[in-house]
Coordinates of C-alpha atoms in Angstrom, one line a residue:
M132 CA 0.1 -0.4 0.1
T133 CA 0.9 3.6 -0.9
A134 CA 0.5 6.4 1.5
I135 CA -0.4 10.0 0.2
R136 CA -1.0 13.3 2.1
R137 CA -2.8 16.3 -0.8
I138 CA -3.0 19.5 0.5
K139 CA -6.0 21.5 -1.5
T140 CA -4.9 25.4 -0.8
S141 CA -7.1 27.3 -2.7
F142 CA -10.8 27.1 -4.9
S143 CA -10.0 29.8 -7.3
A144 CA -11.1 28.0 -10.3
G145 CA -14.4 27.3 -8.6
E146 CA -17.0 24.7 -9.8
L147 CA -15.8 23.1 -13.0
S148 CA -18.1 21.5 -15.8
P149 CA -18.8 17.7 -15.3
E150 CA -17.5 17.0 -18.7
L151 CA -13.6 18.3 -17.0
I152 CA -13.7 15.7 -14.5
G153 CA -11.1 13.4 -16.4
R154 CA -8.8 16.3 -17.5
A155 CA -6.8 16.3 -14.1
D156 CA -3.4 17.5 -16.2
L157 CA -5.4 21.0 -16.1
R158 CA -4.2 23.7 -13.8
A159 CA -7.8 24.4 -12.6
Y160 CA -8.6 20.7 -12.0
E161 CA -6.3 20.9 -8.7
N162 CA -7.9 24.4 -7.8
G163 CA -11.8 23.1 -9.1
A164 CA -14.8 21.2 -7.4
A165 CA -17.2 19.1 -8.5
K166 CA -20.1 21.3 -6.8
L167 CA -20.3 24.5 -4.8
A168 CA -23.8 25.6 -3.7
N169 CA -24.7 28.4 -1.7
V170 CA -21.3 29.4 -1.4
F171 CA -19.3 32.5 -2.4
I172 CA -15.4 31.8 -3.1
L173 CA -13.0 34.7 -1.6
P174 CA -10.4 36.3 -3.7
T175 CA -7.6 34.9 -1.7
G176 CA -8.9 31.1 -2.8
G177 CA -11.3 30.1 0.3
L178 CA -14.5 29.7 0.1
R179 CA -18.0 30.7 3.1
R180 CA -21.4 30.0 3.4
R181 CA -23.4 32.8 1.5
P182 CA -25.1 35.3 3.6
G183 CA -29.2 35.0 3.6
L184 CA -31.3 37.0 2.3
R185 CA -33.4 39.5 4.4
H186 CA -37.4 39.9 3.1
L187 CA -37.6 43.8 2.4
A188 CA -41.5 43.7 0.8
M189 CA -43.9 41.7 -1.4
L190 CA -44.0 42.9 -5.0
P191 CA -46.7 43.0 -7.2
G192 CA -45.4 40.7 -9.9
P193 CA -41.9 40.6 -12.0
A194 CA -39.3 43.2 -11.5
R195 CA -36.5 44.7 -13.3
L196 CA -34.0 46.3 -10.6
I197 CA -32.0 49.5 -11.3
A198 CA -29.2 51.2 -9.7
F199 CA -29.3 54.4 -9.1
E200 CA -25.9 56.4 -7.7
F201 CA -26.3 60.2 -7.0
S202 CA -23.3 60.0 -5.2
T203 CA -21.3 58.1 -2.6
E204 CA -23.7 59.0 0.5
Q205 CA -26.9 59.2 -1.9
T206 CA -27.8 55.9 -3.7
Y207 CA -31.3 54.3 -4.5
L208 CA -32.5 51.1 -6.2
L209 CA -35.2 51.6 -8.7
V210 CA -37.8 48.9 -8.9
L211 CA -39.3 48.4 -11.7
T212 CA -42.7 46.6 -12.0
D213 CA -46.2 46.6 -14.4
R214 CA -46.6 50.6 -14.7
R215 CA -44.9 51.3 -11.5
L216 CA -41.7 52.7 -10.5
A217 CA -41.0 52.1 -6.5
V218 CA -37.7 54.1 -5.2
W219 CA -36.2 52.1 -2.3
R220 CA -33.4 53.9 0.1
G221 CA -31.8 51.1 2.0
D222 CA -34.4 49.0 3.3
A223 CA -37.1 51.2 2.9
E224 CA -39.5 52.6 0.2
V225 CA -39.3 56.2 0.1
A226 CA -41.3 57.2 -3.2
A227 CA -43.7 55.8 -5.6
I228 CA -44.6 56.9 -9.4
A229 CA -46.3 55.2 -12.2
T230 CA -44.7 54.7 -15.5
P231 CA -45.5 53.6 -18.8
W232 CA -44.5 50.6 -19.2
T233 CA -46.4 47.0 -19.0
E234 CA -44.4 44.0 -17.7
A235 CA -43.8 42.5 -20.8
E236 CA -41.8 44.7 -21.6
L237 CA -39.4 45.6 -19.0
G238 CA -37.2 42.9 -20.4
Q239 CA -36.2 45.1 -23.0
L240 CA -35.5 48.6 -21.1
G241 CA -32.2 50.0 -21.5
W242 CA -30.9 52.6 -19.2
T243 CA -28.3 55.3 -18.4
Q244 CA -28.0 58.1 -15.7
S245 CA -26.6 61.5 -15.5
A246 CA -26.3 63.2 -11.9
D247 CA -30.0 63.4 -10.7
T248 CA -31.2 61.9 -14.4
L249 CA -31.9 58.0 -15.4
L250 CA -32.6 58.0 -19.3
V251 CA -34.6 54.9 -19.7
V252 CA -35.5 53.6 -23.9
H253 CA -37.7 50.7 -25.2
P254 CA -37.8 50.3 -28.6
E255 CA -41.4 50.5 -28.7
V256 CA -42.4 53.2 -26.1
P257 CA -41.3 57.0 -26.3
P258 CA -38.0 57.3 -24.4
Q259 CA -38.6 58.7 -20.8
R260 CA -36.9 61.0 -18.7
I261 CA -36.6 60.2 -14.4
T262 CA -35.7 62.4 -12.4
R263 CA -34.8 63.0 -8.6
T264 CA -35.6 66.3 -6.7
G265 CA -35.2 65.0 -3.2
H266 CA -34.7 61.6 -1.8
T267 CA -39.0 61.2 -1.9
E268 CA -38.8 63.4 -5.0
W269 CA -39.1 62.1 -8.4
T270 CA -40.8 62.7 -11.4
I271 CA -41.0 61.2 -15.1
A272 CA -41.4 62.7 -18.2
P273 CA -41.0 61.6 -22.3
W274 CA -37.8 63.2 -23.7
S275 CA -37.6 66.8 -25.4
F276 CA -35.4 66.8 -28.1
A277 CA -33.5 70.4 -28.8
A278 CA -32.9 68.8 -32.6
E279 CA -34.1 65.5 -33.1
P280 CA -32.1 63.0 -35.9
F281 CA -33.8 62.6 -39.3
H282 CA -33.5 60.0 -41.5
R283 CA -35.1 59.2 -45.3
F284 CA -37.0 55.8 -44.9
A285 CA -38.9 55.9 -48.5
P286 CA -37.1 55.2 -51.3
P287 CA -34.7 57.4 -53.2
G288 CA -37.4 58.5 -56.0
V289 CA -40.5 59.2 -53.6
T290 CA -41.4 62.8 -53.6
L291 CA -43.2 64.9 -51.2
A292 CA -45.4 68.5 -51.8
A293 CA -46.9 70.8 -49.5
S294 CA -50.0 72.6 -50.3
A295 CA -49.2 75.7 -49.2
T296 CA -45.4 77.7 -47.5
A297 CA -47.0 78.0 -44.3
G298 CA -49.5 77.4 -41.5
T299 CA -51.7 74.2 -42.1
V300 CA -50.9 72.4 -45.4
T301 CA -51.8 69.4 -46.8
L302 CA -48.5 66.9 -47.8
T303 CA -48.5 64.7 -50.7
A304 CA -46.4 61.9 -51.2
S305 CA -45.6 60.5 -55.0
A306 CA -46.3 56.9 -53.4
P307 CA -48.0 55.4 -50.2
V308 CA -45.4 56.8 -47.2
F309 CA -48.0 57.7 -44.1
V310 CA -49.2 55.1 -41.6
A311 CA -51.5 56.1 -38.4
G312 CA -48.1 56.5 -36.2
H313 CA -46.6 59.2 -38.0
A314 CA -49.2 61.7 -36.3
G315 CA -47.4 64.0 -34.3
T316 CA -43.8 63.3 -36.2
T317 CA -41.8 66.0 -37.7
F318 CA -41.2 65.8 -41.3
R319 CA -38.2 67.8 -42.5
L320 CA -38.9 69.4 -46.3
Q321 CA -36.2 70.6 -48.3
G322 CA -34.6 71.4 -44.5
R323 CA -37.8 73.0 -43.1
C324 CA -39.6 71.5 -40.5
V325 CA -43.2 70.6 -40.8
T326 CA -45.3 68.8 -37.6
V327 CA -48.2 66.1 -39.0
N328 CA -50.9 66.7 -37.5
A329 CA -53.1 64.2 -38.9
V330 CA -53.0 61.3 -41.7
T331 CA -55.3 61.3 -44.2
G332 CA -54.4 58.4 -46.6
P333 CA -51.4 56.6 -47.4
S334 CA -50.2 59.6 -49.8
S335 CA -51.7 62.3 -47.6
A336 CA -51.4 64.2 -44.4
A337 CA -52.5 67.5 -43.0
A338 CA -49.4 69.1 -41.4
T339 CA -48.6 72.5 -39.7
V340 CA -45.4 74.1 -41.0
L341 CA -42.8 74.9 -38.6
E342 CA -40.5 76.9 -40.9
T343 CA -41.5 78.7 -44.2
L344 CA -41.1 76.1 -46.9
A345 CA -39.4 77.6 -49.9
T346 CA -41.7 76.3 -52.3
T347 CA -44.7 73.9 -53.4
A348 CA -43.6 71.8 -55.8
P349 CA -42.9 68.0 -55.4
S350 CA -39.4 67.5 -53.8
A351 CA -37.4 64.3 -53.7
E352 CA -35.6 66.4 -51.0
W353 CA -37.3 65.3 -47.4
D354 CA -36.9 63.0 -44.8
E355 CA -38.9 62.3 -41.1
A356 CA -37.8 62.2 -37.5
A357 CA -35.6 58.8 -37.0
F358 CA -37.6 57.9 -33.8
S359 CA -41.5 57.7 -33.5
P360 CA -44.2 55.8 -33.2
A361 CA -44.3 55.0 -36.5
R362 CA -40.0 54.1 -36.6
G363 CA -40.0 53.5 -33.3
W364 CA -37.6 54.3 -30.3
P365 CA -33.9 53.8 -29.2
V366 CA -32.6 50.5 -28.2
S367 CA -30.1 51.3 -26.1
L368 CA -27.8 55.0 -24.9
C369 CA -24.7 55.8 -23.1
F370 CA -22.5 59.0 -22.4
H371 CA -19.0 59.3 -23.6
Q372 CA -17.3 62.2 -24.1
D373 CA -19.9 64.5 -23.1
R374 CA -22.0 63.3 -26.1
L375 CA -25.3 61.1 -25.2
V376 CA -24.7 57.8 -28.0
I377 CA -28.0 56.2 -28.9
G378 CA -27.4 52.8 -30.2
G379 CA -30.0 51.6 -32.5
S380 CA -33.9 52.0 -32.9
R381 CA -36.4 49.2 -33.8
D382 CA -36.7 50.5 -37.7
L383 CA -32.8 51.3 -37.7
P384 CA -31.3 48.9 -35.8
N385 CA -27.3 48.9 -36.8
R386 CA -27.3 52.9 -36.7
L387 CA -25.8 54.9 -34.4
W388 CA -26.6 58.6 -33.2
L389 CA -23.8 60.9 -31.4
S390 CA -25.2 64.4 -29.9
R391 CA -23.5 68.0 -30.0
T392 CA -20.7 68.2 -27.1
G393 CA -22.1 69.4 -24.2
D394 CA -25.7 69.6 -26.0
L395 CA -26.7 66.4 -25.1
F396 CA -30.2 66.6 -27.2
N397 CA -29.3 68.3 -30.0
F398 CA -28.9 65.6 -32.7
D399 CA -28.5 68.6 -35.6
L400 CA -25.5 67.1 -38.1
G401 CA -24.9 71.1 -38.8
E402 CA -21.7 71.5 -40.9
G403 CA -20.0 68.9 -39.7
L404 CA -17.7 70.5 -37.0
D405 CA -16.2 69.2 -34.6
D406 CA -18.5 69.6 -31.7
Q407 CA -21.7 68.9 -33.5
A408 CA -23.7 65.5 -33.8
I409 CA -22.4 62.4 -35.4
E410 CA -24.4 59.5 -37.2
F411 CA -23.5 56.6 -39.0
A412 CA -24.4 53.5 -39.8
L413 CA -22.7 50.0 -38.9
V414 CA -21.3 48.7 -42.3
S415 CA -20.5 44.6 -42.3
D416 CA -21.1 41.9 -43.9
Q417 CA -24.2 40.8 -41.7
V418 CA -26.9 43.7 -40.9
N419 CA -26.8 43.4 -37.0
A420 CA -29.0 44.8 -34.7
I421 CA -27.1 46.9 -31.8
R422 CA -27.7 45.8 -28.2
A423 CA -25.7 47.9 -26.1
V424 CA -23.5 50.9 -26.2
F425 CA -20.8 51.3 -23.6
S426 CA -18.3 53.8 -22.6
G427 CA -15.4 52.5 -21.9
R428 CA -11.4 53.1 -22.7
H429 CA -13.4 53.8 -26.3
L430 CA -17.0 53.6 -27.1
Q431 CA -17.7 49.6 -27.5
V432 CA -21.1 48.7 -29.2
F433 CA -22.4 45.2 -29.1
T434 CA -24.4 44.1 -31.5
S435 CA -26.1 40.8 -32.0
G436 CA -23.4 38.9 -33.8
A437 CA -19.9 41.2 -32.9
E438 CA -18.6 43.8 -31.2
W439 CA -17.3 47.1 -32.0
M440 CA -15.0 49.6 -31.6
V441 CA -15.4 53.4 -32.1
S442 CA -12.6 55.3 -31.6
G443 CA -11.2 59.0 -32.0
D444 CA -9.6 61.0 -29.4
P445 CA -11.7 63.0 -29.1
L446 CA -14.6 61.9 -31.3
T447 CA -15.3 63.9 -34.3
P448 CA -17.5 64.0 -38.0
A449 CA -13.6 63.8 -39.4
N450 CA -12.0 61.4 -37.2
I451 CA -14.2 59.0 -36.2
Q452 CA -13.2 55.2 -36.8
L453 CA -15.6 52.1 -36.4
N454 CA -13.4 48.6 -36.0
R455 CA -15.4 45.1 -35.6
Q456 CA -13.3 43.6 -32.7
T457 CA -15.0 40.0 -32.2
R458 CA -18.0 37.9 -33.5
V459 CA -19.9 36.8 -29.8
G460 CA -23.3 38.8 -30.1
S461 CA -25.5 40.1 -27.5
P462 CA -29.0 38.4 -26.7
V463 CA -32.0 40.0 -28.6
E464 CA -34.9 39.3 -26.9
R465 CA -33.7 40.6 -23.9
T466 CA -31.6 43.4 -23.1
I467 CA -28.8 42.5 -20.1
P468 CA -26.6 45.7 -19.9
P469 CA -22.8 44.7 -19.9
V470 CA -20.7 45.8 -16.7
D471 CA -17.1 47.3 -15.5
V472 CA -14.8 44.9 -13.9
D473 CA -11.5 46.2 -13.4
G474 CA -11.6 48.0 -16.6
A475 CA -12.6 45.1 -18.4
T476 CA -16.4 45.0 -19.9
V477 CA -18.2 42.3 -19.1
F478 CA -21.0 40.7 -20.9
V479 CA -23.7 37.8 -21.7
S480 CA -23.0 35.9 -25.8
R481 CA -26.1 35.8 -27.4
S482 CA -26.0 31.9 -27.1
G483 CA -26.9 32.6 -23.5
R484 CA -24.0 29.9 -22.9
S485 CA -21.1 31.9 -22.1
V486 CA -20.1 35.5 -20.4
H487 CA -17.6 37.4 -21.8
E488 CA -14.5 39.4 -20.9
F489 CA -14.4 42.3 -23.5
A490 CA -10.9 43.5 -22.8
Y491 CA -8.1 45.7 -25.1
T492 CA -4.9 44.6 -25.2
D493 CA -2.3 47.0 -25.4
V494 CA 0.3 44.4 -27.7
E495 CA -2.4 43.9 -30.5
Q496 CA -3.7 47.3 -30.3
A497 CA -7.2 45.6 -30.1
Y498 CA -10.1 44.3 -28.0
Q499 CA -10.5 39.9 -27.1
A500 CA -13.5 38.3 -25.8
A501 CA -12.0 35.3 -23.7
D502 CA -14.8 33.2 -22.5
L503 CA -15.0 33.6 -18.5
A504 CA -17.5 30.3 -18.6
V505 CA -15.6 27.6 -20.4
L506 CA -14.8 25.8 -17.4
A507 CA -18.3 25.9 -16.1
R508 CA -20.4 26.2 -18.9
H509 CA -23.3 23.8 -17.4
L510 CA -23.5 26.6 -14.6
V511 CA -24.7 29.2 -17.2
A512 CA -28.0 29.0 -19.3
T513 CA -29.8 31.9 -21.0
P514 CA -28.9 34.9 -18.2
V515 CA -32.2 37.8 -17.5
S516 CA -30.2 39.6 -15.5
M517 CA -26.7 40.4 -14.5
A518 CA -24.9 42.5 -11.7
Y519 CA -21.3 42.9 -10.3
D520 CA -20.7 43.4 -6.7
Q521 CA -16.9 45.2 -6.3
T522 CA -16.7 45.3 -2.9
Q523 CA -16.8 41.8 -2.9
R524 CA -15.7 41.2 -6.5
L525 CA -18.8 39.0 -7.4
L526 CA -20.4 38.7 -10.8
H527 CA -24.0 37.8 -9.9
L528 CA -26.1 36.1 -12.8
V529 CA -30.0 35.5 -13.1
M530 CA -30.9 32.5 -15.2
A531 CA -33.9 32.2 -17.0
D532 CA -35.1 28.9 -14.8
G533 CA -34.9 30.9 -11.7
R534 CA -30.8 29.5 -10.5
M535 CA -28.2 32.0 -9.9
A536 CA -24.6 32.0 -10.6
T537 CA -22.1 33.9 -9.0
L538 CA -18.9 34.7 -10.3
T539 CA -15.4 35.5 -7.8
L540 CA -13.1 37.6 -10.4
F541 CA -9.9 39.1 -9.7
R542 CA -7.8 39.4 -12.8
A543 CA -4.9 40.0 -10.8
E544 CA -4.3 37.0 -9.0
Q545 CA -6.2 34.9 -11.8
V546 CA -8.9 33.4 -10.2
T547 CA -11.9 32.9 -12.4
A548 CA -14.4 30.6 -9.9
W549 CA -17.8 30.0 -10.5
T550 CA -20.5 28.5 -7.6
R551 CA -23.8 28.6 -7.6
Q552 CA -26.9 29.4 -5.7
E553 CA -30.2 27.9 -4.8
T554 CA -33.1 29.4 -2.7
D555 CA -36.7 27.8 -1.9
G556 CA -38.1 29.8 -4.9
A557 CA -36.7 31.3 -8.0
F558 CA -34.6 34.1 -8.7
R559 CA -36.2 36.5 -11.0
A560 CA -33.6 39.7 -11.1
V561 CA -30.7 41.1 -9.3
G562 CA -29.3 44.6 -8.6
E563 CA -26.5 46.2 -6.7
V564 CA -26.1 49.4 -5.4
D565 CA -22.9 50.6 -3.0
G566 CA -22.1 46.7 -2.3
A567 CA -25.8 45.9 -1.0
V568 CA -27.2 43.0 -3.2
F569 CA -30.9 42.8 -4.2
V570 CA -32.6 40.7 -5.6
A571 CA -36.1 40.1 -7.0
V572 CA -37.1 36.4 -6.1
E573 CA -40.3 34.5 -6.7
R574 CA -41.5 32.0 -4.4
E575 CA -45.3 29.8 -4.1
G576 CA -46.1 32.5 -7.3
M577 CA -45.5 35.2 -4.9
H578 CA -42.5 38.0 -6.2
R579 CA -40.7 39.6 -3.7
L580 CA -37.9 42.3 -2.8
E581 CA -34.8 40.5 -0.7
R582 CA -31.3 41.5 0.1
F583 CA -28.5 39.6 0.8
D584 CA -27.4 40.8 4.1
P585 CA -24.2 39.1 6.1
G586 CA -26.0 39.1 9.3
L587 CA -28.7 36.3 8.2
G588 CA -28.2 32.6 7.7
V589 CA -31.7 32.0 6.2
D590 CA -33.8 33.3 3.2
A591 CA -36.4 35.3 3.0
G592 CA -35.8 36.3 6.8
I593 CA -36.6 38.6 9.2
T594 CA -34.9 39.7 13.0
G595 CA -36.3 40.9 16.0
T596 CA -34.9 42.0 19.0
H597 CA -36.7 42.0 22.7
P598 CA -34.9 44.1 26.0
T599 CA -35.6 41.4 28.2
G600 CA -36.7 38.7 26.1
A601 CA -40.1 37.1 24.0
A602 CA -41.8 34.0 23.7
T603 CA -44.0 35.0 20.7
W604 CA -42.6 36.7 17.4
S605 CA -44.9 38.2 14.7
G606 CA -44.4 39.8 11.5
L607 CA -43.9 36.7 9.5
D608 CA -47.1 36.7 7.4
H609 CA -45.2 36.4 4.1
L610 CA -44.3 32.7 5.6
S611 CA -47.5 31.6 6.7
G612 CA -48.1 28.0 6.4
R613 CA -43.8 27.3 5.7
S614 CA -41.8 25.5 7.8
V615 CA -38.8 27.7 8.7
A616 CA -35.4 27.7 10.5
V617 CA -35.3 29.7 14.0
V618 CA -31.9 31.2 15.2
A619 CA -32.7 32.6 19.1
D620 CA -29.9 34.8 20.8
G621 CA -27.6 33.2 18.4
A622 CA -28.2 29.4 18.5
P623 CA -30.2 27.4 16.3
R624 CA -33.3 26.0 17.5
G625 CA -35.0 23.8 15.0
T626 CA -37.6 24.2 12.6
Q627 CA -41.2 25.4 12.7
T628 CA -44.3 26.1 11.0
V629 CA -45.4 29.7 11.0
E630 CA -48.8 30.3 11.6
A631 CA -50.8 33.4 11.2
G632 CA -47.7 35.0 11.0
I633 CA -46.2 34.1 14.6
I634 CA -43.8 31.6 15.6
A635 CA -43.0 31.0 19.6
T636 CA -39.7 30.8 21.1
D637 CA -39.2 28.4 24.3
P638 CA -37.8 29.5 26.1
P639 CA -37.9 33.2 25.7
A640 CA -35.3 35.0 23.4
R641 CA -33.8 38.6 23.1
S642 CA -33.0 38.6 19.5
V643 CA -34.6 36.1 16.8
Q644 CA -33.7 35.5 12.8
V645 CA -36.7 33.5 11.3
G646 CA -36.9 32.1 8.0
L647 CA -36.2 29.8 4.8
P648 CA -33.3 27.2 5.6
F649 CA -31.0 26.9 2.6
T650 CA -28.2 23.9 1.9
H651 CA -24.3 24.7 1.4
V652 CA -22.5 22.1 -0.7
I653 CA -18.4 21.7 -1.0
E654 CA -17.9 18.5 -3.0
P655 CA -14.1 18.2 -4.3
L656 CA -13.4 16.7 -7.7
P657 CA -12.3 12.9 -7.8
P658 CA -9.4 12.4 -7.0
E659 CA -6.6 11.7 -9.8
L660 CA -4.4 8.8 -8.6
I661 CA -1.7 7.0 -10.8
T662 CA 0.7 4.1 -10.0
P663 CA 4.5 4.6 -9.7
Y664 CA 3.8 2.6 -13.3
G665 CA 1.5 4.6 -15.1
G666 CA -1.8 3.1 -14.4
R667 CA -4.9 4.3 -12.4
T668 CA -5.3 2.8 -9.2
G669 CA -7.3 -0.1 -7.4
P670 CA -9.1 0.8 -4.4
V671 CA -8.8 3.7 -2.2
R672 CA -9.3 4.3 1.6
L673 CA -9.2 7.6 3.1
V674 CA -7.8 7.9 6.2
A675 CA -8.2 11.0 7.3
V676 CA -9.4 14.8 6.0
T677 CA -8.3 18.0 8.1
F678 CA -10.5 21.1 7.0
R679 CA -8.6 24.7 8.2
L680 CA -11.5 26.7 9.2
L681 CA -12.2 30.2 9.9
E682 CA -14.9 31.5 12.1
T683 CA -16.6 28.7 11.7
A684 CA -19.7 27.8 13.8
A685 CA -21.1 24.7 12.3
L686 CA -19.4 21.8 10.3
A687 CA -21.3 18.8 8.8
V688 CA -18.9 16.2 6.9
D689 CA -20.0 13.4 4.5
L690 CA -17.6 10.8 4.4
G691 CA -19.7 8.1 2.2
R692 CA -22.7 7.6 4.9
G693 CA -24.5 11.1 5.1
P694 CA -23.4 14.2 6.3
V695 CA -22.6 14.1 10.1
A696 CA -21.8 17.0 12.7
V697 CA -18.6 17.8 13.4
P698 CA -18.2 18.9 16.9
F699 CA -15.3 21.5 18.0
R700 CA -13.9 21.6 21.2
R701 CA -15.3 23.6 24.0
L702 CA -13.5 24.7 27.7
G703 CA -15.8 24.9 30.3
P704 CA -19.1 24.4 31.0
R705 CA -22.0 24.2 28.4
V706 CA -25.2 26.5 28.7
L707 CA -28.1 24.6 26.6
D708 CA -29.4 27.2 23.6
T709 CA -26.6 29.8 23.8
A710 CA -25.1 30.9 20.8
P711 CA -22.2 28.8 19.8
P712 CA -18.3 30.1 19.7
T713 CA -17.0 30.2 16.5
Y714 CA -13.8 28.3 15.6
T715 CA -10.8 28.8 13.7
G716 CA -7.7 26.1 13.2
D717 CA -7.9 22.8 11.7
K718 CA -10.1 20.2 12.8
T719 CA -9.7 16.4 11.6
V720 CA -12.0 13.9 10.7
R721 CA -11.0 10.1 9.8
A722 CA -12.8 7.5 8.0
L723 CA -13.1 4.0 7.6
G724 CA -13.3 1.4 5.0
W725 CA -11.6 0.9 1.4
R726 CA -13.5 2.2 -2.0
R727 CA -13.4 0.9 -5.3
D728 CA -15.4 3.9 -7.2
T729 CA -12.4 6.3 -7.7
T730 CA -14.7 8.7 -9.8
A731 CA -16.9 9.3 -6.3
P732 CA -15.2 11.9 -4.2
L733 CA -13.8 11.2 -0.7
W734 CA -15.3 13.6 1.4
R735 CA -18.2 16.8 0.5
I736 CA -19.5 19.3 3.2
E737 CA -23.2 19.6 3.9
G738 CA -25.4 21.2 5.9
A739 CA -28.4 23.7 6.4
V740 CA -27.3 24.9 10.0
P741 CA -27.8 29.4 9.6
L742 CA -24.4 29.9 11.2
P743 CA -21.2 30.2 9.5
L744 CA -18.8 28.2 7.7
T745 CA -15.3 29.5 6.1
L746 CA -13.2 26.6 4.6
L747 CA -9.3 28.1 3.7
S748 CA -8.1 24.6 2.9
V749 CA -8.2 20.9 2.9
T750 CA -5.6 18.4 3.6
T751 CA -6.4 14.6 2.4
E752 CA -4.6 11.5 3.7
M753 CA -5.4 8.3 1.8
R754 CA -4.1 4.7 1.0
L755 CA -3.5 3.2 -2.1
N756 CA -4.0 -0.8 -2.8
T757 CA -1.0 -0.8 -5.5

């Protein structure tokens, strides 16, 4: 027999795809795991049980979560539901206003913020301007262009004539060009603007002249507003080099508009001077719809089939350059805004099976789009929402099926580690505000707003305190009829069923936390064991496994016969129902028996006790039958 001692000092590769179980030659195999559920990987390589979710409010339906940060001290979460916007500051709703977006339209919203104003667009709804005037004072109104962009939609040979040069006129086209949605739209005839009042037929409309026309003769020199009910509205937008950038619209999906410098709603092209507006189309072998625009080192444009770089320092009509960089593509059915992570732009691929890091390389003077999910493809399946927590370096992705995957991304230390988050219900959206991560969760058909809380060990949880101790605790209506975990005065009290929103604690407690339990799982990859002759080993015996822990209060280990709680040595008398002290140090668990199935993991940590767990390293002692 051969004795082997192996030390696993890092989980920096995260949970790996089952397809990699036979690839022990990869460096990621050494630092990876077979399953990591409900844990977050630390940038230093260890991992800890994830925080619980604090219940904040019931929601009227599916929601979209948007961060609004006026300053480092004034941050808000905007919760968009069916025709309603709720403004949250901390854990309290401070304002609510009506909006024009239905529940079905929330997925296609695009937005960007400047100071106290949030601009929101949707291809089927006029763009809106949400303005904060105080903590509890918020308003919403449509945009008003100082000068709107125009475009010729009709074929070149179609002419347009006005019945008079001023006042109320009749516009007559040489071919059918008018539709009902043109009512209220601005047309430009020979450089002069008129507003359509009503459409009287496919080739005629009543209009009001805004600028006196030069002639009433038919002219092919005419165009119409690029954005209107007839032609659709913008799809995406951002601010770049003191310009408002609009990327694509419903009927002009591959076109970019850049406003005048310092005049964000003025899209008049003028004479092409350096500070005037810019407009152009992404011309390539494919007509790909623009899905997002992002201001980074350069203006980055993400389309349904490729990623582009718009360069120019500064951007002017004369020196602007457009270069396609990569061919990944972004989702079409839903808008998922890219996020900045340490100078790189992270975006979801059109396939919905990968997440890419769009980063500029000085050597090649170009962008590359590395796939961050190549080793954990099974965890990424049609993301619908994404948020980055810079404080903990965690990128959260909510999937269409209700799962959530979390990526610990630390480029300086080459840490790219995925874990999975599971809850009793389904995650539907995620948002991050100044280090606080909020989620919209669906439980039993009801939608709720919750927040990751480091002080909680349960989901949908609430806390309560009483100066002298209480025997009953109310306020649990959102969990009525559910079996909940109870932690009283820092010690687990098992589970109870909530009745009429109330639970009891016996003996009375001064503080409690109550919520739905969740289970964390840490399962290593199968050991890859080779005999001195190059062949695989026969049976293997696990002698002992040592866990290096940090401030851990509960640990349950499965060595092949189910999870068993591991006791920590505590000196002095023990008092029942008191909070267990946390343990820091090495804990060794010994095992018996030989195993013939060498593809199975030798150990597994699994537990639902709502207490902290931090694992730094694992040392495994084995004997091989060679």
